[in-house]
C-alpha cells in the first residue's frame, strides 16, 4: 500500500517495532479494501431505486396487465436501476384514499377512477354515449385525444401528473335473481330499485329512464343485492359482474357509458427523479398505455365469456329501445356538462363522438 514503506534505519535494531509496523500496514490495506467495497455497495444500493405503484384491483384486471407491461419496460429502459414495489388488490387502502395519498406526495403512483368530488369536470368521464364502440372510444379517450388532454389539465390542478388515460370497458346494469329484467324504458323500469354512485349525473340519468334510484356506496352493493334492498346495479363494466355472481341472473350490456380510468403520478415524486429517470417513467407509461388500448377489447370479450360460463345471461337492448334509451341519456346529461365545460368544448366532443 502506497505510504506504508518505512525506511527508518533503526528498524534493524528494533525488529519488534518493524513487525508492528508491517502488521499496521496490512491492517490499513485491509481496511482500505473493505471501505472501498462498502462504498461501492452503498453506491449500487442507492442506484437501485424502488418506487410504489398501488391500486385496488385484483390481478385479473386490466390494471394488473398494464402494471406488468410498465414494470417490464421500465426495467428494460433503466437496466434495472429503477424498480417498482407493486401493490395490487387494495392492500394500501381504498382507491380514493390511495388517490389522496398520491395527490399529497405520500405515494408515487396509482390507477383510479374519476372522482367529481375533486373536480366536478371529472364527471365527463361518466358521460353517456360519448362512444359506443371501441374505435370511437380510442378516438375520444386514447393517447393524444382531446379528452386525454382535458383530463391531463384537470389533474395538473390536483397536484398530479396524468401518465395515461386507460380503457377499462363499456358499462351496463345487472339484475338480481327473481326480478324481471327491464326491456322497455321507462315503463319496465318503474319500481326497479337500482344502485347508482352518489353523484348528480348518475342519479338524473336513471331517474329519467324510469328507475327507482338508490345512491349507495360500492361496498354495500353485494349485501343489498342479497337482501333485496336493491334489484340491480348500474354503471357495471363486465369485469365487475362476477363479483356478484351468486345473486345475479342477467347482465344488460347497454354500452351506455365508456369507463376511462386514470394513471396518476405524484408531481412531488416526479420532481424528485432525475431528468433521465422521468424520461424512463414516461416512456414506459406511454408504452403500457398503448398496450392497454390495443388489448382492452380482447380482454372485454374474455369477461363476457366468463359471465356466460357462470350462468348469467348477457343481453343487449332491442335496437329501437336502445335508440330511445340513448336519446334519454343524452338529453339529461349533455346539458349538465355543457354548463360545466362550455358549449365549444361540448360541440367539439359531439363531432368526435359522431353525434353531429
Tab-separated table of C-alpha atoms in Angstrom:
chain	number	residue	atom	x	y	z
A	1	UNK	CA	0.000	0.000	0.000
A	2	UNK	CA	1.365	3.368	-1.000
A	3	UNK	CA	2.580	5.274	2.086
A	4	UNK	CA	3.333	2.124	4.116
A	5	UNK	CA	7.014	1.700	3.207
A	6	UNK	CA	9.056	2.514	6.331
A	7	UNK	CA	12.777	3.391	5.879
A	8	UNK	CA	13.888	4.172	9.425
A	9	UNK	CA	17.450	2.722	9.815
A	10	UNK	CA	16.724	1.885	13.409
A	11	UNK	CA	14.427	-0.921	12.251
A	12	UNK	CA	17.389	-3.302	12.115
A	13	UNK	CA	17.924	-2.689	15.774
A	14	UNK	CA	14.221	-2.815	16.560
A	15	UNK	CA	12.721	-5.938	14.879
A	16	UNK	CA	9.682	-5.882	17.164
A	17	UNK	CA	8.755	-2.376	16.011
A	18	UNK	CA	9.209	-3.478	12.399
A	19	UNK	CA	6.749	-6.340	12.890
A	20	UNK	CA	4.212	-3.979	14.437
A	21	UNK	CA	4.517	-1.533	11.556
A	22	UNK	CA	4.119	-4.334	8.999
A	23	UNK	CA	1.003	-5.543	10.790
A	24	UNK	CA	-0.333	-1.992	10.839
A	25	UNK	CA	0.352	-1.670	7.100
A	26	UNK	CA	-1.565	-4.880	6.391
A	27	UNK	CA	-4.470	-3.692	8.560
A	28	UNK	CA	-4.636	-0.352	6.774
A	29	UNK	CA	-4.603	-2.118	3.419
A	30	UNK	CA	-7.410	-4.453	4.509
A	31	UNK	CA	-9.425	-1.512	5.854
A	32	UNK	CA	-8.962	0.322	2.580
A	33	UNK	CA	-10.263	-2.676	0.606
A	34	UNK	CA	-13.271	-3.173	2.914
A	35	UNK	CA	-14.100	0.540	2.797
A	36	UNK	CA	-13.846	0.556	-0.984
A	37	UNK	CA	-16.188	-2.455	-1.250
A	38	UNK	CA	-18.616	-0.932	1.254
A	39	UNK	CA	-18.762	2.389	-0.590
A	40	UNK	CA	-19.230	0.561	-3.873
A	41	UNK	CA	-22.073	-1.486	-2.343
A	42	UNK	CA	-23.689	1.665	-0.951
A	43	UNK	CA	-23.423	3.402	-4.304
A	44	UNK	CA	-25.040	0.391	-6.014
A	45	UNK	CA	-27.816	0.263	-3.403
A	46	UNK	CA	-28.545	3.955	-3.915
A	47	UNK	CA	-28.795	3.386	-7.672
A	48	UNK	CA	-31.385	0.616	-7.139
A	49	UNK	CA	-34.368	2.922	-6.594
A	50	UNK	CA	-37.682	1.332	-5.713
A	51	UNK	CA	-40.979	3.202	-6.092
A	52	UNK	CA	-44.553	2.224	-5.218
A	53	UNK	CA	-47.352	1.624	-7.715
A	54	UNK	CA	-50.593	0.789	-5.885
A	55	UNK	CA	-54.186	0.163	-6.987
A	56	UNK	CA	-57.217	-1.676	-5.625
A	57	UNK	CA	-57.991	-4.177	-8.381
A	58	UNK	CA	-57.072	-7.898	-8.382
A	59	UNK	CA	-54.557	-9.490	-10.708
A	60	UNK	CA	-57.168	-10.464	-13.329
A	61	UNK	CA	-57.997	-6.804	-14.028
A	62	UNK	CA	-56.540	-4.701	-16.841
A	63	UNK	CA	-54.804	-2.519	-14.225
A	64	UNK	CA	-52.602	-5.507	-13.408
A	65	UNK	CA	-51.793	-6.249	-17.043
A	66	UNK	CA	-50.850	-2.616	-17.658
A	67	UNK	CA	-48.745	-2.539	-14.489
A	68	UNK	CA	-46.853	-5.655	-15.564
A	69	UNK	CA	-46.136	-4.233	-19.031
A	70	UNK	CA	-44.997	-0.952	-17.448
A	71	UNK	CA	-42.657	-2.624	-14.966
A	72	UNK	CA	-41.015	-4.770	-17.628
A	73	UNK	CA	-40.457	-1.777	-19.889
A	74	UNK	CA	-39.115	0.391	-17.050
A	75	UNK	CA	-36.716	-2.358	-16.033
A	76	UNK	CA	-35.534	-2.637	-19.629
A	77	UNK	CA	-35.072	1.124	-20.100
A	78	UNK	CA	-33.291	1.702	-16.788
A	79	UNK	CA	-31.265	-1.524	-16.943
A	80	UNK	CA	-32.770	-2.465	-13.599
A	81	UNK	CA	-31.724	0.725	-11.807
A	82	UNK	CA	-35.330	1.900	-11.227
A	83	UNK	CA	-37.669	-0.730	-9.837
A	84	UNK	CA	-41.284	-0.794	-8.685
A	85	UNK	CA	-42.740	-2.062	-5.425
A	86	UNK	CA	-46.098	-3.234	-6.691
A	87	UNK	CA	-49.237	-3.258	-4.511
A	88	UNK	CA	-52.411	-4.501	-6.283
A	89	UNK	CA	-55.603	-5.547	-4.530
A	90	UNK	CA	-56.036	-2.520	-2.281
A	91	UNK	CA	-53.579	-3.549	0.433
A	92	UNK	CA	-52.670	0.147	0.861
A	93	UNK	CA	-56.280	1.320	1.183
A	94	UNK	CA	-59.339	2.031	-0.967
A	95	UNK	CA	-58.895	3.782	-4.297
A	96	UNK	CA	-59.973	7.214	-3.052
A	97	UNK	CA	-57.549	7.049	-0.115
A	98	UNK	CA	-54.685	5.998	-2.390
A	99	UNK	CA	-55.528	8.809	-4.825
A	100	UNK	CA	-55.403	11.332	-1.994
A	101	UNK	CA	-52.013	9.980	-0.929
A	102	UNK	CA	-50.692	10.400	-4.466
A	103	UNK	CA	-52.007	13.974	-4.568
A	104	UNK	CA	-50.235	14.692	-1.271
A	105	UNK	CA	-46.984	13.110	-2.471
A	106	UNK	CA	-47.094	10.277	0.080
A	107	UNK	CA	-47.329	7.638	-2.689
A	108	UNK	CA	-45.804	7.817	-6.184
A	109	UNK	CA	-48.422	6.249	-8.481
A	110	UNK	CA	-51.890	4.753	-8.722
A	111	UNK	CA	-54.615	3.822	-11.202
A	112	UNK	CA	-58.068	5.113	-10.326
A	113	UNK	CA	-61.496	6.260	-11.467
A	114	UNK	CA	-62.806	9.783	-11.869
A	115	UNK	CA	-63.867	11.475	-8.652
A	116	UNK	CA	-66.001	14.568	-9.194
A	117	UNK	CA	-65.568	15.493	-5.538
A	118	UNK	CA	-62.034	16.535	-6.513
A	119	UNK	CA	-63.187	18.498	-9.575
A	120	UNK	CA	-66.760	18.481	-10.972
A	121	UNK	CA	-65.398	18.442	-14.528
A	122	UNK	CA	-64.254	14.859	-13.939
A	123	UNK	CA	-67.893	13.814	-14.285
A	124	UNK	CA	-67.313	13.957	-18.022
A	125	UNK	CA	-65.621	10.559	-17.629
A	126	UNK	CA	-69.081	9.138	-16.827
A	127	UNK	CA	-70.910	10.950	-19.614
A	128	UNK	CA	-73.216	8.660	-21.530
A	129	UNK	CA	-72.774	7.697	-25.175
A	130	UNK	CA	-69.569	9.597	-25.827
A	131	UNK	CA	-68.551	6.355	-27.510
A	132	UNK	CA	-70.447	3.174	-28.252
A	133	UNK	CA	-67.710	1.131	-29.947
A	134	UNK	CA	-64.002	0.587	-29.321
A	135	UNK	CA	-62.753	2.574	-32.309
A	136	UNK	CA	-64.703	5.642	-31.210
A	137	UNK	CA	-63.549	5.170	-27.617
A	138	UNK	CA	-59.924	5.242	-28.763
A	139	UNK	CA	-60.511	8.435	-30.765
A	140	UNK	CA	-62.268	10.126	-27.852
A	141	UNK	CA	-60.145	8.975	-24.901
A	142	UNK	CA	-56.985	7.412	-26.321
A	143	UNK	CA	-53.417	8.778	-26.275
A	144	UNK	CA	-53.217	12.273	-27.761
A	145	UNK	CA	-57.006	12.738	-27.865
A	146	UNK	CA	-58.705	15.973	-26.842
A	147	UNK	CA	-60.267	14.239	-23.822
A	148	UNK	CA	-56.881	12.885	-22.771
A	149	UNK	CA	-55.558	16.458	-22.889
A	150	UNK	CA	-58.561	17.749	-20.919
A	151	UNK	CA	-58.065	15.148	-18.181
A	152	UNK	CA	-54.354	15.998	-18.082
A	153	UNK	CA	-55.228	19.659	-17.493
A	154	UNK	CA	-57.726	18.820	-14.752
A	155	UNK	CA	-55.337	16.530	-12.891
A	156	UNK	CA	-52.491	19.031	-13.252
A	157	UNK	CA	-54.525	21.305	-10.988
A	158	UNK	CA	-54.789	18.492	-8.429
A	159	UNK	CA	-51.015	18.185	-7.996
A	160	UNK	CA	-50.709	15.002	-10.038
A	161	UNK	CA	-49.413	14.156	-13.488
A	162	UNK	CA	-51.585	12.048	-15.772
A	163	UNK	CA	-49.367	9.259	-17.087
A	164	UNK	CA	-52.167	7.851	-19.208
A	165	UNK	CA	-55.923	7.578	-19.723
A	166	UNK	CA	-56.619	3.844	-19.609
A	167	UNK	CA	-59.528	1.925	-21.138
A	168	UNK	CA	-61.465	-0.500	-18.983
A	169	UNK	CA	-64.785	-1.234	-20.711
A	170	UNK	CA	-68.303	-0.175	-21.583
A	171	UNK	CA	-70.926	-0.390	-18.873
A	172	UNK	CA	-74.408	-1.805	-18.371
A	173	UNK	CA	-76.520	-2.874	-15.418
A	174	UNK	CA	-77.010	-6.146	-13.539
A	175	UNK	CA	-80.266	-7.739	-12.391
A	176	UNK	CA	-80.580	-9.985	-9.352
A	177	UNK	CA	-82.280	-13.344	-9.410
A	178	UNK	CA	-86.077	-13.397	-9.187
A	179	UNK	CA	-86.538	-9.929	-10.688
A	180	UNK	CA	-87.900	-9.264	-14.182
A	181	UNK	CA	-85.303	-7.703	-16.466
A	182	UNK	CA	-86.495	-4.326	-17.832
A	183	UNK	CA	-86.859	-4.348	-21.618
A	184	UNK	CA	-88.694	-1.081	-22.373
A	185	UNK	CA	-87.985	2.264	-20.736
A	186	UNK	CA	-89.327	3.937	-18.720
A	187	UNK	CA	-92.291	1.536	-18.445
A	188	UNK	CA	-90.469	-1.638	-17.301
A	189	UNK	CA	-88.071	0.247	-15.053
A	190	UNK	CA	-90.755	1.610	-12.721
A	191	UNK	CA	-90.329	0.124	-9.254
A	192	UNK	CA	-86.953	-1.410	-10.154
A	193	UNK	CA	-84.556	-0.346	-7.386
A	194	UNK	CA	-81.190	0.351	-8.981
A	195	UNK	CA	-77.997	1.312	-7.193
A	196	UNK	CA	-76.058	4.231	-8.635
A	197	UNK	CA	-72.929	6.020	-7.396
A	198	UNK	CA	-73.755	9.129	-5.430
A	199	UNK	CA	-73.224	11.872	-7.983
A	200	UNK	CA	-75.859	14.035	-9.699
A	201	UNK	CA	-75.466	12.872	-13.305
A	202	UNK	CA	-75.886	9.215	-12.349
A	203	UNK	CA	-78.998	9.953	-10.315
A	204	UNK	CA	-80.532	12.116	-13.058
A	205	UNK	CA	-79.815	9.532	-15.778
A	206	UNK	CA	-81.578	6.615	-14.120
A	207	UNK	CA	-84.494	8.651	-12.844
A	208	UNK	CA	-85.096	9.832	-16.404
A	209	UNK	CA	-85.017	6.196	-17.546
A	210	UNK	CA	-87.772	5.363	-15.047
A	211	UNK	CA	-85.822	3.525	-12.327
A	212	UNK	CA	-86.185	3.929	-8.581
A	213	UNK	CA	-82.730	5.291	-7.850
A	214	UNK	CA	-80.788	4.228	-4.749
A	215	UNK	CA	-77.448	6.063	-4.300
A	216	UNK	CA	-75.161	3.695	-2.393
A	217	UNK	CA	-71.501	3.032	-1.663
A	218	UNK	CA	-69.978	0.243	-3.745
A	219	UNK	CA	-69.001	-1.677	-0.598
A	220	UNK	CA	-72.699	-2.084	0.290
A	221	UNK	CA	-73.880	-3.390	-3.090
A	222	UNK	CA	-73.401	-7.127	-2.579
A	223	UNK	CA	-75.348	-7.277	0.674
A	224	UNK	CA	-78.075	-5.061	-0.777
A	225	UNK	CA	-78.483	-7.427	-3.741
A	226	UNK	CA	-78.573	-10.444	-1.415
A	227	UNK	CA	-81.253	-8.937	0.808
A	228	UNK	CA	-83.331	-7.415	-1.984
A	229	UNK	CA	-82.730	-3.856	-0.839
A	230	UNK	CA	-81.835	-3.222	-4.491
A	231	UNK	CA	-82.791	-5.085	-7.653
A	232	UNK	CA	-79.751	-4.184	-9.695
A	233	UNK	CA	-76.617	-2.122	-10.015
A	234	UNK	CA	-75.896	0.484	-12.688
A	235	UNK	CA	-72.574	1.514	-14.258
A	236	UNK	CA	-71.303	-2.063	-14.210
A	237	UNK	CA	-68.470	-2.977	-16.613
A	238	UNK	CA	-68.160	-6.692	-17.445
A	239	UNK	CA	-65.123	-7.240	-15.210
A	240	UNK	CA	-67.197	-6.369	-12.105
A	241	UNK	CA	-70.221	-8.561	-12.846
A	242	UNK	CA	-68.744	-11.752	-11.403
A	243	UNK	CA	-68.177	-10.014	-8.056
A	244	UNK	CA	-71.911	-10.594	-7.510
A	245	UNK	CA	-72.346	-13.829	-9.472
A	246	UNK	CA	-74.028	-15.661	-6.587
A	247	UNK	CA	-77.085	-13.376	-6.741
A	248	UNK	CA	-77.341	-12.365	-10.407
A	249	UNK	CA	-79.416	-13.692	-13.283
A	250	UNK	CA	-78.836	-11.091	-16.020
A	251	UNK	CA	-76.296	-8.590	-17.269
A	252	UNK	CA	-77.812	-5.958	-19.569
A	253	UNK	CA	-74.867	-4.775	-21.662
A	254	UNK	CA	-76.220	-1.389	-22.763
A	255	UNK	CA	-72.776	0.113	-23.552
A	256	UNK	CA	-74.262	3.387	-22.333
A	257	UNK	CA	-71.002	4.681	-20.859
A	258	UNK	CA	-67.388	4.033	-21.621
A	259	UNK	CA	-65.263	3.823	-18.488
A	260	UNK	CA	-61.908	5.576	-18.849
A	261	UNK	CA	-59.623	5.333	-15.853
A	262	UNK	CA	-56.584	7.333	-14.903
A	263	UNK	CA	-52.945	6.523	-14.253
A	264	UNK	CA	-51.774	9.173	-11.839
A	265	UNK	CA	-48.301	10.111	-10.609
A	266	UNK	CA	-47.432	12.467	-7.775
A	267	UNK	CA	-45.871	15.708	-9.008
A	268	UNK	CA	-43.679	15.729	-5.912
A	269	UNK	CA	-42.401	12.255	-6.689
A	270	UNK	CA	-41.808	13.045	-10.357
A	271	UNK	CA	-39.850	16.157	-9.360
A	272	UNK	CA	-37.649	14.031	-7.070
A	273	UNK	CA	-36.477	11.914	-10.013
A	274	UNK	CA	-33.588	12.818	-12.267
A	275	UNK	CA	-34.416	14.009	-15.767
A	276	UNK	CA	-33.314	10.639	-17.146
A	277	UNK	CA	-35.497	8.743	-14.667
A	278	UNK	CA	-38.534	10.883	-15.517
A	279	UNK	CA	-37.938	10.130	-19.185
A	280	UNK	CA	-37.822	6.398	-18.454
A	281	UNK	CA	-41.030	6.510	-16.391
A	282	UNK	CA	-42.946	8.453	-19.044
A	283	UNK	CA	-41.670	6.268	-21.884
A	284	UNK	CA	-42.590	3.079	-20.020
A	285	UNK	CA	-46.021	4.500	-19.131
A	286	UNK	CA	-46.671	5.523	-22.756
A	287	UNK	CA	-45.696	2.028	-23.877
A	288	UNK	CA	-48.048	0.370	-21.351
A	289	UNK	CA	-50.915	2.774	-22.144
A	290	UNK	CA	-50.665	1.953	-25.853
A	291	UNK	CA	-50.655	-1.750	-24.943
A	292	UNK	CA	-53.867	-1.227	-22.958
A	293	UNK	CA	-55.698	0.388	-25.872
A	294	UNK	CA	-54.530	-2.342	-28.241
A	295	UNK	CA	-55.727	-5.185	-25.983
A	296	UNK	CA	-58.722	-3.893	-23.986
A	297	UNK	CA	-61.379	-5.113	-26.425
A	298	UNK	CA	-59.988	-8.659	-26.358
A	299	UNK	CA	-59.911	-8.610	-22.548
A	300	UNK	CA	-63.520	-7.395	-22.527
A	301	UNK	CA	-64.664	-10.301	-24.669
A	302	UNK	CA	-62.951	-12.651	-22.254
A	303	UNK	CA	-65.008	-11.256	-19.373
A	304	UNK	CA	-68.278	-11.622	-21.296
A	305	UNK	CA	-67.385	-15.276	-21.935
A	306	UNK	CA	-66.733	-15.776	-18.220
A	307	UNK	CA	-70.078	-14.182	-17.320
A	308	UNK	CA	-71.948	-16.549	-19.623
A	309	UNK	CA	-69.955	-19.507	-18.299
A	310	UNK	CA	-71.098	-18.556	-14.780
A	311	UNK	CA	-74.736	-18.993	-15.871
A	312	UNK	CA	-75.572	-15.282	-16.110
A	313	UNK	CA	-77.480	-14.176	-19.214
A	314	UNK	CA	-75.836	-11.408	-21.243
A	315	UNK	CA	-78.485	-9.427	-23.115
A	316	UNK	CA	-78.469	-6.305	-25.268
A	317	UNK	CA	-81.302	-3.888	-25.875
A	318	UNK	CA	-83.509	-4.136	-28.943
A	319	UNK	CA	-82.227	-1.563	-31.492
A	320	UNK	CA	-85.313	0.668	-31.255
A	321	UNK	CA	-85.272	0.506	-27.459
A	322	UNK	CA	-81.559	1.256	-27.475
A	323	UNK	CA	-82.151	4.325	-29.658
A	324	UNK	CA	-84.746	5.736	-27.238
A	325	UNK	CA	-82.570	4.845	-24.239
A	326	UNK	CA	-79.633	6.748	-25.784
A	327	UNK	CA	-81.788	9.797	-26.553
A	328	UNK	CA	-82.939	9.931	-22.925
A	329	UNK	CA	-79.388	9.765	-21.566
A	330	UNK	CA	-78.072	12.409	-23.955
A	331	UNK	CA	-80.982	14.721	-23.212
A	332	UNK	CA	-80.349	14.592	-19.472
A	333	UNK	CA	-76.553	14.627	-19.196
A	334	UNK	CA	-75.084	16.669	-22.014
A	335	UNK	CA	-76.700	19.965	-20.946
A	336	UNK	CA	-75.233	19.455	-17.452
A	337	UNK	CA	-71.723	19.027	-18.834
A	338	UNK	CA	-72.169	21.958	-21.209
A	339	UNK	CA	-72.766	24.213	-18.210
A	340	UNK	CA	-69.538	22.913	-16.653
A	341	UNK	CA	-67.248	22.820	-19.692
A	342	UNK	CA	-68.795	25.307	-22.095
A	343	UNK	CA	-70.620	24.920	-25.392
A	344	UNK	CA	-67.449	24.998	-27.509
A	345	UNK	CA	-65.885	22.014	-25.728
A	346	UNK	CA	-69.100	20.000	-25.881
A	347	UNK	CA	-69.659	20.812	-29.549
A	348	UNK	CA	-66.145	19.509	-30.290
A	349	UNK	CA	-66.885	16.364	-28.318
A	350	UNK	CA	-70.111	15.799	-30.262
A	351	UNK	CA	-68.163	15.914	-33.523
A	352	UNK	CA	-65.551	13.444	-32.220
A	353	UNK	CA	-68.285	11.124	-30.930
A	354	UNK	CA	-70.198	11.308	-34.218
A	355	UNK	CA	-73.231	12.955	-32.617
A	356	UNK	CA	-73.284	15.923	-35.028
